[in-house]
Amino acid sequence: MSSTSPTLGLAAQAVAVLMTANASQKALAVRQMAADWRSGKLQWPGIEVDVPDRPARPSKPELLAPRAMKRRGPGSLAGRTALLHALAHIELNAIDLACDLLARFTSDGDTPLPAAFADDWVKVADEEGKHFLMLEARLRELGAAYGDLPAHDGLWQAAEATSHDFAARLAIVPLVHEARGLDVTPQTVSALERAGDQISARVLQTIYDDEIGHVSAGVTWFSDAAKRRNKDPRELFDASVDAYHTGKLKGPFNEDARREAGLAALLCGT
């Protein structure tokens, strides 16, 4: 991997990650970007950049409509492999979603976003890269590889729909999709433990613990955006969901994790 130029802007480096097609190299590139940001090698935001509509992706997996995906439980090796493959695909999307946010939204309207925003979302991007590499390694241990199975494109469709609206992007990605991960992951961890796959269960527990912080970052910057718009956060959230999320938000919700991330307070106004 080439070293980062000392004068390169963070937004440009985020685009470079977006345009890395190989999944493993993308994950390594985002982790290097984070290391360079922490060491002061990157400026925020840097020069203005053109952000691609879609990230570069490997030739596999085949992308299907979400409804075409087959669901299998984790009780069998094939089921666990399918589960980990689906999660690896989500984490690859999450790398690109975090990098797209850093590259596309260097400001909210006429208001430049501060370096604290970059700090939070570089951390998120770095952890998504870590998650992908953990899942990829576990798939190899189970005799599989990322790309062996089909995947769906629903997450990036959410990014495309909200590419023009900073608040809507935060509402739909961290506050809906990532928050849903907090709701369902504990049950998945328990199912893996019952199946005797403690290693995979520990991988998912690590992802879960990190994702609480990702939702928290979404809460912080969504609240900031709502304040700039002189909007009640709950009203702005509901309007964003109505406009950009397909279907209704479904429970049950992990109230403890949502409370820890600050999401319950944001939506309840407490």
mmCIF file of N, CA and C in Angstrom, residues 37-147:
data_model
loop_
_atom_site.group_PDB
_atom_site.id
_atom_site.type_symbol
_atom_site.label_atom_id
_atom_site.label_comp_id
_atom_site.label_asym_id
_atom_site.label_seq_id
_atom_site.Cartn_x
_atom_site.Cartn_y
_atom_site.Cartn_z
ATOM 1 N N TRP A 37 -4.544 10.030 9.950
ATOM 2 C CA TRP A 37 -5.291 11.127 10.558
ATOM 3 C C TRP A 37 -4.850 11.334 12.009
ATOM 4 N N ARG A 38 -4.747 10.251 12.753
ATOM 5 C CA ARG A 38 -4.359 10.369 14.159
ATOM 6 C C ARG A 38 -2.942 10.916 14.314
ATOM 7 N N SER A 39 -2.067 10.637 13.360
ATOM 8 C CA SER A 39 -0.685 11.098 13.451
ATOM 9 C C SER A 39 -0.486 12.501 12.883
ATOM 10 N N GLY A 40 -1.570 13.120 12.377
ATOM 11 C CA GLY A 40 -1.496 14.489 11.888
ATOM 12 C C GLY A 40 -1.032 14.630 10.459
ATOM 13 N N LYS A 41 -1.027 13.546 9.686
ATOM 14 C CA LYS A 41 -0.567 13.609 8.301
ATOM 15 C C LYS A 41 -1.633 14.135 7.342
ATOM 16 N N LEU A 42 -2.880 14.188 7.788
ATOM 17 C CA LEU A 42 -3.983 14.593 6.920
ATOM 18 C C LEU A 42 -4.629 15.866 7.456
ATOM 19 N N GLN A 43 -5.030 16.741 6.533
ATOM 20 C CA GLN A 43 -5.724 17.973 6.882
ATOM 21 C C GLN A 43 -7.228 17.783 6.703
ATOM 22 N N TRP A 44 -8.020 18.506 7.499
ATOM 23 C CA TRP A 44 -9.477 18.470 7.351
ATOM 24 C C TRP A 44 -9.981 19.832 6.867
ATOM 25 N N PRO A 45 -10.791 19.819 5.807
ATOM 26 C CA PRO A 45 -11.081 18.650 4.957
ATOM 27 C C PRO A 45 -10.073 18.470 3.839
ATOM 28 N N GLY A 46 -9.213 19.504 3.616
ATOM 29 C CA GLY A 46 -8.304 19.460 2.480
ATOM 30 C C GLY A 46 -8.969 20.038 1.243
ATOM 31 N N ILE A 47 -8.378 19.755 0.096
ATOM 32 C CA ILE A 47 -8.898 20.307 -1.143
ATOM 33 C C ILE A 47 -10.262 19.713 -1.472
ATOM 34 N N GLU A 48 -11.052 20.461 -2.225
ATOM 35 C CA GLU A 48 -12.370 19.975 -2.648
ATOM 36 C C GLU A 48 -12.201 18.775 -3.576
ATOM 37 N N VAL A 49 -13.034 17.779 -3.395
ATOM 38 C CA VAL A 49 -12.902 16.540 -4.167
ATOM 39 C C VAL A 49 -14.234 16.183 -4.807
ATOM 40 N N ASP A 50 -14.163 15.441 -5.901
ATOM 41 C CA ASP A 50 -15.348 14.864 -6.518
ATOM 42 C C ASP A 50 -15.623 13.521 -5.857
ATOM 43 N N VAL A 51 -16.836 13.340 -5.375
ATOM 44 C CA VAL A 51 -17.193 12.116 -4.666
ATOM 45 C C VAL A 51 -17.973 11.213 -5.620
ATOM 46 N N PRO A 52 -17.557 9.963 -5.795
ATOM 47 C CA PRO A 52 -18.258 9.074 -6.726
ATOM 48 C C PRO A 52 -19.660 8.740 -6.233
ATOM 49 N N ASP A 53 -20.562 8.501 -7.169
ATOM 50 C CA ASP A 53 -21.920 8.105 -6.793
ATOM 51 C C ASP A 53 -21.933 6.733 -6.132
ATOM 52 N N ARG A 54 -21.034 5.871 -6.594
ATOM 53 C CA ARG A 54 -20.930 4.525 -6.028
ATOM 54 C C ARG A 54 -19.461 4.213 -5.778
ATOM 55 N N PRO A 55 -19.175 3.463 -4.740
ATOM 56 C CA PRO A 55 -17.790 3.063 -4.500
ATOM 57 C C PRO A 55 -17.371 1.952 -5.451
ATOM 58 N N ALA A 56 -16.064 1.813 -5.622
ATOM 59 C CA ALA A 56 -15.550 0.665 -6.361
ATOM 60 C C ALA A 56 -15.747 -0.593 -5.509
ATOM 61 N N ARG A 57 -16.072 -1.684 -6.156
ATOM 62 C CA ARG A 57 -16.345 -2.934 -5.452
ATOM 63 C C ARG A 57 -15.710 -4.098 -6.212
ATOM 64 N N PRO A 58 -15.438 -5.201 -5.520
ATOM 65 C CA PRO A 58 -14.913 -6.378 -6.211
ATOM 66 C C PRO A 58 -15.965 -6.987 -7.135
ATOM 67 N N SER A 59 -15.523 -7.851 -8.042
ATOM 68 C CA SER A 59 -16.460 -8.477 -8.984
ATOM 69 C C SER A 59 -17.430 -9.419 -8.278
ATOM 70 N N LYS A 60 -17.029 -9.945 -7.150
ATOM 71 C CA LYS A 60 -17.902 -10.785 -6.324
ATOM 72 C C LYS A 60 -17.938 -10.182 -4.929
ATOM 73 N N PRO A 61 -19.069 -10.278 -4.222
ATOM 74 C CA PRO A 61 -20.217 -11.143 -4.479
ATOM 75 C C PRO A 61 -21.202 -10.574 -5.495
ATOM 76 N N GLU A 62 -21.996 -11.466 -6.052
ATOM 77 C CA GLU A 62 -23.127 -11.050 -6.874
ATOM 78 C C GLU A 62 -24.121 -10.312 -5.981
ATOM 79 N N LEU A 63 -24.614 -9.167 -6.471
ATOM 80 C CA LEU A 63 -25.558 -8.368 -5.696
ATOM 81 C C LEU A 63 -26.984 -8.660 -6.147
ATOM 82 N N LEU A 64 -27.818 -9.037 -5.201
ATOM 83 C CA LEU A 64 -29.209 -9.359 -5.466
ATOM 84 C C LEU A 64 -30.117 -8.370 -4.732
ATOM 85 N N ALA A 65 -31.384 -8.384 -5.102
ATOM 86 C CA ALA A 65 -32.364 -7.608 -4.343
ATOM 87 C C ALA A 65 -32.497 -8.215 -2.950
ATOM 88 N N PRO A 66 -32.715 -7.395 -1.912
ATOM 89 C CA PRO A 66 -32.823 -7.949 -0.551
ATOM 90 C C PRO A 66 -33.827 -9.088 -0.435
ATOM 91 N N ARG A 67 -34.946 -8.993 -1.151
ATOM 92 C CA ARG A 67 -35.972 -10.035 -1.036
ATOM 93 C C ARG A 67 -35.526 -11.360 -1.653
ATOM 94 N N ALA A 68 -34.473 -11.328 -2.473
ATOM 95 C CA ALA A 68 -33.991 -12.552 -3.110
ATOM 96 C C ALA A 68 -32.996 -13.320 -2.250
ATOM 97 N N MET A 69 -32.606 -12.734 -1.141
ATOM 98 C CA MET A 69 -31.624 -13.377 -0.274
ATOM 99 C C MET A 69 -32.268 -14.494 0.541
ATOM 100 N N LYS A 70 -31.583 -15.624 0.638
ATOM 101 C CA LYS A 70 -32.065 -16.743 1.443
ATOM 102 C C LYS A 70 -31.557 -16.596 2.875
ATOM 103 N N ARG A 71 -32.410 -16.901 3.829
ATOM 104 C CA ARG A 71 -32.045 -16.807 5.240
ATOM 105 C C ARG A 71 -31.830 -18.209 5.803
ATOM 106 N N ARG A 72 -30.697 -18.368 6.513
ATOM 107 C CA ARG A 72 -30.410 -19.639 7.162
ATOM 108 C C ARG A 72 -29.958 -19.378 8.593
ATOM 109 N N GLY A 73 -30.351 -20.273 9.494
ATOM 110 C CA GLY A 73 -29.965 -20.123 10.881
ATOM 111 C C GLY A 73 -28.518 -20.530 11.111
ATOM 112 N N PRO A 74 -27.942 -20.110 12.255
ATOM 113 C CA PRO A 74 -26.533 -20.400 12.530
ATOM 114 C C PRO A 74 -26.278 -21.779 13.124
ATOM 115 N N GLY A 75 -27.273 -22.655 13.104
ATOM 116 C CA GLY A 75 -27.077 -23.970 13.705
ATOM 117 C C GLY A 75 -26.157 -24.874 12.916
ATOM 118 N N SER A 76 -26.027 -24.647 11.617
ATOM 119 C CA SER A 76 -25.157 -25.458 10.770
ATOM 120 C C SER A 76 -23.955 -24.647 10.323
ATOM 121 N N LEU A 77 -22.924 -25.334 9.840
ATOM 122 C CA LEU A 77 -21.750 -24.642 9.311
ATOM 123 C C LEU A 77 -22.141 -23.752 8.135
ATOM 124 N N ALA A 78 -22.998 -24.266 7.250
ATOM 125 C CA ALA A 78 -23.435 -23.470 6.099
ATOM 126 C C ALA A 78 -24.187 -22.227 6.566
ATOM 127 N N GLY A 79 -25.016 -22.372 7.598
ATOM 128 C CA GLY A 79 -25.755 -21.236 8.112
ATOM 129 C C GLY A 79 -24.848 -20.205 8.745
ATOM 130 N N ARG A 80 -23.842 -20.664 9.494
ATOM 131 C CA ARG A 80 -22.912 -19.716 10.115
ATOM 132 C C ARG A 80 -22.069 -19.006 9.062
ATOM 133 N N THR A 81 -21.677 -19.752 8.037
ATOM 134 C CA THR A 81 -20.911 -19.133 6.954
ATOM 135 C C THR A 81 -21.734 -18.063 6.249
ATOM 136 N N ALA A 82 -23.004 -18.366 5.976
ATOM 137 C CA ALA A 82 -23.876 -17.389 5.319
ATOM 138 C C ALA A 82 -24.066 -16.156 6.200
ATOM 139 N N LEU A 83 -24.224 -16.364 7.504
ATOM 140 C CA LEU A 83 -24.387 -15.248 8.426
ATOM 141 C C LEU A 83 -23.151 -14.348 8.435
ATOM 142 N N LEU A 84 -21.972 -14.950 8.579
ATOM 143 C CA LEU A 84 -20.738 -14.173 8.641
ATOM 144 C C LEU A 84 -20.460 -13.476 7.308
ATOM 145 N N HIS A 85 -20.816 -14.125 6.202
ATOM 146 C CA HIS A 85 -20.638 -13.505 4.889
ATOM 147 C C HIS A 85 -21.534 -12.278 4.763
ATOM 148 N N ALA A 86 -22.784 -12.400 5.199
ATOM 149 C CA ALA A 86 -23.710 -11.265 5.137
ATOM 150 C C ALA A 86 -23.207 -10.112 6.001
ATOM 151 N N LEU A 87 -22.676 -10.437 7.174
ATOM 152 C CA LEU A 87 -22.158 -9.390 8.052
ATOM 153 C C LEU A 87 -20.905 -8.749 7.471
ATOM 154 N N ALA A 88 -20.045 -9.549 6.833
ATOM 155 C CA ALA A 88 -18.856 -8.983 6.188
ATOM 156 C C ALA A 88 -19.264 -7.995 5.096
ATOM 157 N N HIS A 89 -20.312 -8.322 4.361
ATOM 158 C CA HIS A 89 -20.781 -7.416 3.316
ATOM 159 C C HIS A 89 -21.325 -6.124 3.926
ATOM 160 N N ILE A 90 -22.025 -6.236 5.037
ATOM 161 C CA ILE A 90 -22.514 -5.046 5.729
ATOM 162 C C ILE A 90 -21.343 -4.177 6.175
ATOM 163 N N GLU A 91 -20.302 -4.809 6.708
ATOM 164 C CA GLU A 91 -19.155 -4.029 7.180
ATOM 165 C C GLU A 91 -18.388 -3.395 6.020
ATOM 166 N N LEU A 92 -18.321 -4.051 4.884
ATOM 167 C CA LEU A 92 -17.688 -3.431 3.718
ATOM 168 C C LEU A 92 -18.476 -2.202 3.288
ATOM 169 N N ASN A 93 -19.794 -2.327 3.267
ATOM 170 C CA ASN A 93 -20.640 -1.158 2.989
ATOM 171 C C ASN A 93 -20.412 -0.070 4.027
ATOM 172 N N ALA A 94 -20.251 -0.470 5.277
ATOM 173 C CA ALA A 94 -20.086 0.508 6.355
ATOM 174 C C ALA A 94 -18.792 1.293 6.204
ATOM 175 N N ILE A 95 -17.727 0.648 5.727
ATOM 176 C CA ILE A 95 -16.488 1.382 5.424
ATOM 177 C C ILE A 95 -16.793 2.485 4.424
ATOM 178 N N ASP A 96 -17.462 2.115 3.341
ATOM 179 C CA ASP A 96 -17.759 3.087 2.287
ATOM 180 C C ASP A 96 -18.727 4.160 2.763
ATOM 181 N N LEU A 97 -19.680 3.801 3.601
ATOM 182 C CA LEU A 97 -20.626 4.789 4.111
ATOM 183 C C LEU A 97 -19.912 5.830 4.964
ATOM 184 N N ALA A 98 -18.997 5.393 5.821
ATOM 185 C CA ALA A 98 -18.257 6.335 6.657
ATOM 186 C C ALA A 98 -17.355 7.220 5.802
ATOM 187 N N CYS A 99 -16.691 6.628 4.814
ATOM 188 C CA CYS A 99 -15.810 7.419 3.950
ATOM 189 C C CYS A 99 -16.601 8.371 3.072
ATOM 190 N N ASP A 100 -17.762 7.936 2.597
ATOM 191 C CA ASP A 100 -18.614 8.832 1.806
ATOM 192 C C ASP A 100 -19.070 10.015 2.648
ATOM 193 N N LEU A 101 -19.393 9.771 3.906
ATOM 194 C CA LEU A 101 -19.801 10.855 4.794
ATOM 195 C C LEU A 101 -18.679 11.868 4.952
ATOM 196 N N LEU A 102 -17.444 11.384 5.157
ATOM 197 C CA LEU A 102 -16.294 12.273 5.332
ATOM 198 C C LEU A 102 -15.964 13.044 4.056
ATOM 199 N N ALA A 103 -16.150 12.415 2.917
ATOM 200 C CA ALA A 103 -15.804 13.068 1.649
ATOM 201 C C ALA A 103 -16.912 13.994 1.159
ATOM 202 N N ARG A 104 -18.159 13.578 1.337
ATOM 203 C CA ARG A 104 -19.294 14.308 0.756
ATOM 204 C C ARG A 104 -19.746 15.467 1.645
ATOM 205 N N PHE A 105 -19.688 15.279 2.948
ATOM 206 C CA PHE A 105 -20.256 16.264 3.860
ATOM 207 C C PHE A 105 -19.161 16.921 4.692
ATOM 208 N N THR A 106 -18.334 17.713 4.034
ATOM 209 C CA THR A 106 -17.345 18.507 4.767
ATOM 210 C C THR A 106 -17.998 19.749 5.367
ATOM 211 N N SER A 107 -19.213 20.016 4.945
ATOM 212 C CA SER A 107 -20.005 21.100 5.522
ATOM 213 C C SER A 107 -21.460 20.670 5.534
ATOM 214 N N ASP A 108 -22.232 21.345 6.364
ATOM 215 C CA ASP A 108 -23.682 21.145 6.394
ATOM 216 C C ASP A 108 -24.307 22.447 5.927
ATOM 217 N N GLY A 109 -24.675 22.473 4.649
ATOM 218 C CA GLY A 109 -25.094 23.729 4.055
ATOM 219 C C GLY A 109 -23.909 24.670 3.966
ATOM 220 N N ASP A 110 -24.058 25.860 4.536
ATOM 221 C CA ASP A 110 -22.977 26.845 4.520
ATOM 222 C C ASP A 110 -22.065 26.733 5.744
ATOM 223 N N THR A 111 -22.341 25.788 6.626
ATOM 224 C CA THR A 111 -21.573 25.664 7.865
ATOM 225 C C THR A 111 -20.511 24.574 7.735
ATOM 226 N N PRO A 112 -19.229 24.928 7.756
ATOM 227 C CA PRO A 112 -18.188 23.900 7.712
ATOM 228 C C PRO A 112 -18.283 22.998 8.942
ATOM 229 N N LEU A 113 -18.092 21.707 8.736
ATOM 230 C CA LEU A 113 -18.103 20.777 9.861
ATOM 231 C C LEU A 113 -16.722 20.757 10.510
ATOM 232 N N PRO A 114 -16.676 20.713 11.832
ATOM 233 C CA PRO A 114 -15.398 20.850 12.532
ATOM 234 C C PRO A 114 -14.570 19.568 12.507
ATOM 235 N N ALA A 115 -13.317 19.698 12.951
ATOM 236 C CA ALA A 115 -12.422 18.540 13.004
ATOM 237 C C ALA A 115 -12.952 17.472 13.952
ATOM 238 N N ALA A 116 -13.742 17.873 14.951
ATOM 239 C CA ALA A 116 -14.330 16.884 15.858
ATOM 240 C C ALA A 116 -15.244 15.919 15.109
ATOM 241 N N PHE A 117 -15.940 16.420 14.095
ATOM 242 C CA PHE A 117 -16.757 15.548 13.243
ATOM 243 C C PHE A 117 -15.861 14.527 12.548
ATOM 244 N N ALA A 118 -14.745 15.000 11.981
ATOM 245 C CA ALA A 118 -13.816 14.086 11.315
ATOM 246 C C ALA A 118 -13.258 13.075 12.300
ATOM 247 N N ASP A 119 -12.924 13.517 13.517
ATOM 248 C CA ASP A 119 -12.414 12.587 14.535
ATOM 249 C C ASP A 119 -13.379 11.426 14.744
ATOM 250 N N ASP A 120 -14.653 11.768 14.914
ATOM 251 C CA ASP A 120 -15.653 10.734 15.197
ATOM 252 C C ASP A 120 -15.807 9.760 14.035
ATOM 253 N N TRP A 121 -15.875 10.295 12.805
ATOM 254 C CA TRP A 121 -16.192 9.411 11.692
ATOM 255 C C TRP A 121 -14.967 8.689 11.137
ATOM 256 N N VAL A 122 -13.778 9.224 11.381
ATOM 257 C CA VAL A 122 -12.578 8.432 11.093
ATOM 258 C C VAL A 122 -12.521 7.230 12.030
ATOM 259 N N LYS A 123 -12.860 7.439 13.289
ATOM 260 C CA LYS A 123 -12.896 6.326 14.244
ATOM 261 C C LYS A 123 -13.912 5.276 13.809
ATOM 262 N N VAL A 124 -15.086 5.736 13.396
ATOM 263 C CA VAL A 124 -16.101 4.798 12.903
ATOM 264 C C VAL A 124 -15.565 4.030 11.697
ATOM 265 N N ALA A 125 -14.991 4.737 10.721
ATOM 266 C CA ALA A 125 -14.475 4.086 9.516
ATOM 267 C C ALA A 125 -13.397 3.063 9.858
ATOM 268 N N ASP A 126 -12.515 3.430 10.780
ATOM 269 C CA ASP A 126 -11.440 2.536 11.202
ATOM 270 C C ASP A 126 -12.004 1.259 11.807
ATOM 271 N N GLU A 127 -13.001 1.407 12.666
ATOM 272 C CA GLU A 127 -13.589 0.231 13.309
ATOM 273 C C GLU A 127 -14.358 -0.623 12.311
ATOM 274 N N GLU A 128 -14.989 -0.017 11.313
ATOM 275 C CA GLU A 128 -15.658 -0.820 10.280
ATOM 276 C C GLU A 128 -14.622 -1.636 9.503
ATOM 277 N N GLY A 129 -13.456 -1.028 9.219
ATOM 278 C CA GLY A 129 -12.388 -1.786 8.574
ATOM 279 C C GLY A 129 -11.927 -2.940 9.430
ATOM 280 N N LYS A 130 -11.760 -2.697 10.716
ATOM 281 C CA LYS A 130 -11.384 -3.766 11.650
ATOM 282 C C LYS A 130 -12.426 -4.879 11.633
ATOM 283 N N HIS A 131 -13.692 -4.517 11.663
ATOM 284 C CA HIS A 131 -14.758 -5.517 11.671
ATOM 285 C C HIS A 131 -14.710 -6.385 10.413
ATOM 286 N N PHE A 132 -14.547 -5.749 9.242
ATOM 287 C CA PHE A 132 -14.497 -6.535 8.016
ATOM 288 C C PHE A 132 -13.349 -7.529 8.060
ATOM 289 N N LEU A 133 -12.181 -7.091 8.488
ATOM 290 C CA LEU A 133 -11.013 -7.979 8.513
ATOM 291 C C LEU A 133 -11.203 -9.120 9.507
ATOM 292 N N MET A 134 -11.865 -8.862 10.629
ATOM 293 C CA MET A 134 -12.161 -9.928 11.590
ATOM 294 C C MET A 134 -13.096 -10.963 10.983
ATOM 295 N N LEU A 135 -14.141 -10.495 10.312
ATOM 296 C CA LEU A 135 -15.103 -11.414 9.698
ATOM 297 C C LEU A 135 -14.473 -12.179 8.541
ATOM 298 N N GLU A 136 -13.655 -11.487 7.754
ATOM 299 C CA GLU A 136 -12.979 -12.141 6.643
ATOM 300 C C GLU A 136 -12.069 -13.255 7.160
ATOM 301 N N ALA A 137 -11.339 -12.984 8.230
ATOM 302 C CA ALA A 137 -10.448 -14.000 8.805
ATOM 303 C C ALA A 137 -11.248 -15.188 9.337
ATOM 304 N N ARG A 138 -12.385 -14.904 9.969
ATOM 305 C CA ARG A 138 -13.211 -15.999 10.498
ATOM 306 C C ARG A 138 -13.800 -16.827 9.359
ATOM 307 N N LEU A 139 -14.196 -16.195 8.278
ATOM 308 C CA LEU A 139 -14.681 -16.948 7.122
ATOM 309 C C LEU A 139 -13.602 -17.888 6.606
ATOM 310 N N ARG A 140 -12.365 -17.406 6.534
ATOM 311 C CA ARG A 140 -11.268 -18.272 6.070
ATOM 312 C C ARG A 140 -11.098 -19.469 6.999
ATOM 313 N N GLU A 141 -11.222 -19.235 8.285
ATOM 314 C CA GLU A 141 -11.094 -20.344 9.248
ATOM 315 C C GLU A 141 -12.179 -21.391 9.046
ATOM 316 N N LEU A 142 -13.322 -20.953 8.528
ATOM 317 C CA LEU A 142 -14.436 -21.876 8.274
ATOM 318 C C LEU A 142 -14.413 -22.430 6.852
ATOM 319 N N GLY A 143 -13.344 -22.143 6.102
ATOM 320 C CA GLY A 143 -13.199 -22.683 4.757
ATOM 321 C C GLY A 143 -13.916 -21.912 3.683
ATOM 322 N N ALA A 144 -14.221 -20.652 3.950
ATOM 323 C CA ALA A 144 -14.952 -19.830 2.981
ATOM 324 C C ALA A 144 -14.193 -18.525 2.761
ATOM 325 N N ALA A 145 -14.749 -17.678 1.892
ATOM 326 C CA ALA A 145 -14.133 -16.381 1.609
ATOM 327 C C ALA A 145 -15.228 -15.389 1.260
ATOM 328 N N TYR A 146 -14.955 -14.106 1.524
ATOM 329 C CA TYR A 146 -15.902 -13.073 1.107
ATOM 330 C C TYR A 146 -16.007 -13.088 -0.419
ATOM 331 N N GLY A 147 -17.238 -13.087 -0.904
ATOM 332 C CA GLY A 147 -17.493 -13.186 -2.332
ATOM 333 C C GLY A 147 -18.029 -14.538 -2.744
#
